[in-house]
C-alpha atoms as one frame of an Amber mdcrd trajectory, in Angstrom:
protein
  -0.166  -0.013  -0.079   1.713   2.834  -1.523  -0.879   5.467   0.222   1.042
   8.464   0.493  -0.497   9.751   3.823  -0.048   6.570   5.381   3.475   6.183
   4.367   3.613   9.763   5.486   2.053   8.228   9.745   4.217   5.237   9.522
   7.237   7.064   9.636   6.378   9.165  11.612   5.700   6.230  14.163   8.770
   4.536  13.083  11.345   7.791  13.533   9.316   9.742  14.950   8.018   7.643
  17.889  10.372   5.510  17.595   8.471   2.604  17.354   8.664  -1.165  17.100
   9.125  -2.895  13.726   7.117  -5.086  14.793   4.002  -3.271  16.314   5.209
  -0.142  12.742   4.160  -3.054  10.742   1.078  -4.107  13.159  -0.226   0.058
  11.950   0.717  -0.744   8.658  -1.125  -4.551   8.353  -4.376  -2.500  10.202
  -4.264   0.142   7.545  -4.250  -1.659   5.068  -7.861  -3.981   5.895  -9.315
  -0.299   6.269  -8.108   1.090   3.096  -9.953  -2.568   1.300 -13.143  -1.878
   3.496 -12.914   1.074   2.508 -12.153  -0.163  -1.598 -14.600  -2.134  -1.414
 -17.516   1.273  -0.647 -15.703   3.036  -3.546 -13.483   5.085  -0.879  -9.670
   5.300   0.155  -7.277   6.591   2.717  -5.796   8.674  -0.395  -9.303  11.177
  -0.671  -9.796  10.760   3.840 -12.310  14.624   3.177 -14.413  12.346   2.050
 -14.149   9.552   5.008 -16.741  10.018   7.800 -17.574   8.490  11.586 -20.669
   6.694   8.671 -17.862   4.911   8.051 -16.131   4.199  10.962 -19.216   3.315
  12.405 -19.578   0.921   9.758 -16.523  -0.442   9.470 -16.634  -1.193  13.054
 -20.058  -3.265  12.502 -18.561  -5.058   9.771 -15.660  -6.319  12.138 -18.134
  -7.609  14.522 -19.743  -9.851  11.510 -16.135 -11.369  11.117 -16.479 -12.229
  14.480 -13.546 -11.206  15.143 -12.019 -10.681  18.906 -12.704  -7.179  20.602
  -9.254  -7.896  21.226  -8.607  -6.456  17.708 -11.315  -4.295  16.497  -9.775
  -2.269  20.220  -6.600  -2.840  17.746  -7.502  -0.973  15.691 -10.041   1.481
  15.916  -6.645   2.586  17.552  -4.842   2.165  15.231  -7.543   4.182  13.158
  -7.729   6.500  16.214  -3.794   7.051  15.713  -3.320   7.660  13.008  -7.064
  10.126  11.955  -5.680  11.990  14.721  -1.781  12.539  13.542  -3.498  13.671
   9.798  -5.982  16.166  11.870  -2.305  17.782  13.706  -0.881  17.688   9.935
  -4.126  19.488   8.646  -4.145  16.816   6.242  -8.438  16.502   7.073 -10.165
  18.974   9.252 -12.478  17.187  11.394 -11.127  14.044  12.853 -14.032  11.207
  11.863 -12.989   8.492  15.280 -14.644  11.211  17.464 -17.158   9.102  19.229
 -15.844   6.138  18.675 -15.406   3.888  21.550 -14.060   1.025  21.092 -15.384
  -1.997  22.012 -16.291  -3.740  25.385 -14.147  -6.268  26.396 -13.627  -9.547
  28.060 -12.032  -9.561  31.096  -9.175 -12.301  30.640  -6.482 -13.293  33.245
  -3.650 -15.822  31.790  -2.834 -18.720  33.818  -1.078 -18.169  36.715   1.299
 -20.930  38.388   1.898 -22.056  41.266   5.111 -21.471  43.824   6.611 -24.839
  43.305   4.900 -25.837  40.362   7.629 -23.187  38.793  10.217 -24.514  40.406
   9.573 -27.338  39.514  10.051 -26.513  35.498  13.391 -24.635  35.833  14.678
 -27.328  38.255  14.004 -29.727  36.079  17.276 -31.182  34.014  17.101 -31.651
  30.406  20.165 -33.030  28.324  21.783 -31.383  25.473  24.655 -27.732  25.219
  20.842 -25.867  24.904  19.452 -27.622  27.984  21.581 -24.538  29.374  19.699
 -21.808  27.310  16.335 -23.603  27.268  17.011 -23.220  31.700  18.246 -19.454
  31.056  15.723 -18.536  29.004  12.858 -19.975  31.751  14.785 -17.790  34.450
  14.018 -14.696  32.991  11.455 -14.366  31.790   9.421 -15.407  35.741  12.778
 -14.001  38.042  12.968 -11.431  35.576   8.922 -10.900  33.479  10.300 -10.198
  30.546   7.693 -10.708  28.084   8.446 -13.199  24.923   9.693 -10.669  23.004
  11.581  -8.395  24.997  13.856 -11.290  25.969  14.011 -12.861  22.501  15.318
  -9.583  20.946  18.375  -9.378  23.920  21.506  -9.505  22.615  24.369 -10.600
  24.232  26.537  -6.715  25.117  22.655  -6.575  26.726  23.569  -8.469  30.123
  25.794  -6.876  32.724  27.232  -9.732  34.525  28.592  -7.117  36.965  25.709
  -4.759  37.910  23.292  -7.943  37.803  21.026  -6.329  35.592  20.424  -6.420
  31.520  19.154  -4.118  29.549  15.728  -5.366  27.835  13.535  -2.696  24.668
  10.653  -3.619  26.016   6.163  -2.258  23.126   7.137   0.811  21.696  10.739
   0.664  22.240  11.217   1.886  25.543  13.956   1.048  27.766  14.832  -0.755
  30.925  17.117  -1.708  32.993  15.649  -5.005  35.027  17.496  -6.758  38.013
  19.006 -10.186  36.591  18.213 -13.626  40.322  21.533 -14.951  41.398  20.055
 -18.623  39.509  19.312 -16.378  36.428  22.659 -14.955  35.947  24.485 -18.814
  36.820  21.931 -19.797  34.093  22.741 -17.496  31.283  26.634 -17.038  32.641
  26.864 -21.544  31.856  24.284 -20.205  28.910  27.427 -17.866  27.245  29.733
 -20.626  27.185  27.161 -23.460  25.859  26.968 -21.031  23.853  30.845 -20.374
  22.366  30.881 -24.086  21.762  27.448 -24.439  19.782  27.323 -21.000  17.377
  27.425 -22.120  14.184  27.354 -18.200  12.941  29.795 -16.017  15.309  28.799
 -12.522  13.657  25.140 -13.967  15.048  24.670 -11.163  18.548  21.292 -12.696
  19.711  21.565 -13.897  23.293  20.059 -16.583  22.586  20.252 -19.007  19.220
  18.556 -21.575  17.347  20.477 -24.783  16.782  21.096 -23.157  12.797  23.000
 -20.325  14.728  20.382 -18.461  14.530  17.960 -16.161  16.738  15.513 -17.961
  18.200  12.061 -17.756  17.368   8.904 -16.933  19.491   7.345 -21.007  18.024
  10.306 -22.134  19.343  10.575 -20.458  22.355   6.696 -21.524  22.756   7.659
 -24.978  22.339  10.988 -25.111  24.735   8.175 -24.379  27.531   5.798 -27.123
  26.187   8.516 -30.018  26.616   9.685 -29.313  30.706   6.075 -28.303  31.566
   5.472 -31.915  30.295   7.686 -33.029  31.740   7.030 -32.267  35.387   3.668
 -33.359  34.520   1.436 -29.887  34.439  -1.941 -30.638  33.213  -2.878 -27.358
  30.884  -0.754 -25.843  28.376   1.958 -23.030  30.246   2.577 -19.731  27.241
   5.728 -17.262  27.667   3.013 -14.895  28.716   2.604 -17.484  32.253   5.812
 -17.437  33.263   5.180 -13.559  33.324   1.790 -13.498  35.175   3.609 -16.409
  37.369   6.082 -13.425  38.324   4.056 -10.222  38.709   1.479 -12.421  40.809
   4.154 -13.916  42.306   6.105 -10.638  43.375   2.534  -8.857  45.387   1.344
 -11.821  46.758   5.302 -11.762  48.216   4.519  -8.033  49.339   5.836  -6.357
  46.997   3.656  -3.153  46.542   2.038  -2.404  42.566   4.478   0.016  41.378
   7.408  -1.046  41.814   6.120  -4.357  39.512   4.115  -1.393  37.551   8.185
  -0.344  36.841   9.297  -4.366  36.144   7.158  -5.773  34.381   7.913  -2.307
  31.790   4.144  -1.266  31.938   3.591   1.950  30.891  -0.596   2.440  32.753
  -0.521   1.302  36.316  -4.318  -0.096  35.100  -2.506  -2.742  33.234  -0.037
  -4.205  36.452  -3.326  -3.985  37.762  -4.398  -6.966  35.550  -2.220  -9.369
  36.906  -3.101  -9.418  40.560  -5.057 -12.194  41.961  -5.562 -11.455  45.914
  -8.072 -13.370  47.720  -9.774 -11.330  49.833  -7.358 -12.621  53.240  -4.068
 -10.428  51.842  -6.177  -7.257  51.017  -7.373  -7.239  54.460  -3.426  -9.119
  55.568  -2.493  -5.398  54.141  -5.163  -2.881  54.915  -4.672  -3.943  58.847
  -1.019  -3.260  58.508  -0.690  -0.205  56.919  -4.091   1.929  57.329  -3.885
   3.697  60.509  -8.576   3.757  60.629  -7.840  -0.146  60.499  -6.484  -0.263
  64.562 -10.641  -0.184  65.122 -12.214  -2.498  63.337 -13.203  -5.604  65.153
 -11.856  -9.829  64.917 -14.562 -11.736  63.734 -15.875 -12.448  67.003 -16.479
  -8.912  67.855 -13.189  -7.676  70.113 -11.702  -5.631  69.930  -8.026  -6.529
  67.761  -4.693  -6.487  70.078  -3.614  -2.829  69.563  -6.758  -1.184  70.893
  -5.761  -1.540  74.057
């Protein structure tokens, strides 16, 4: 799709907003699909002044008819919202057709949460072969530091700082953050780096995690690795890389970490995103309240006797 308005917008995302290549491609795909819809109704992104709110509403109805996931519809609306806002800023259009267009109400889906014993059993499981050290280092990073799988697979050799016990991560939108590493994660990474020198077929490859062909490990292979470990330790349900990240966040919160700190570790720009990872039960919330809130001293126990702090 070589529409000038679209190319201008994508260049803005890439060079001014510093969005990742994957994000720019996703926006390009969404705009391509919207353009295909517009052409079916004799419109085009090359004639923006002819696109009105009613066309966006009809497109949203079309997506509903296609039984597209609500998360996908929301992403497409977000893309169009950014696109038309940019066109408005550049004065290419004078009215924003996205005004008043809301995202479809999202269904709340919580990722699978492993308990501590399940995670430890996966991390302690031994699998033969030099690449098993790679697998162990990857699992340690996903759970021990809560990395997204895309972040872990994008890591390069120079991102690991052994002397600082940290790793440099590039998250969504190319945002950089420094993530602390656990002792076991550092140990696993150091062992893998030794083995990597033996198995690496391409010495010019900068990727921290490589596959058996010497190239950067891909997402499909990473998913397969986790499934191997999951089956070996007898976890009945499928486990994804995101499940390990979710377990990392939940276990931190259950251990007493504050939400803001977990937000920083996960690389979330909004605290509301971090809150979706919580599975805090009422007993834990009451316990936190009792310890932290000054009015908690006036709360009575279940047997209607005052707390000791009231005496």
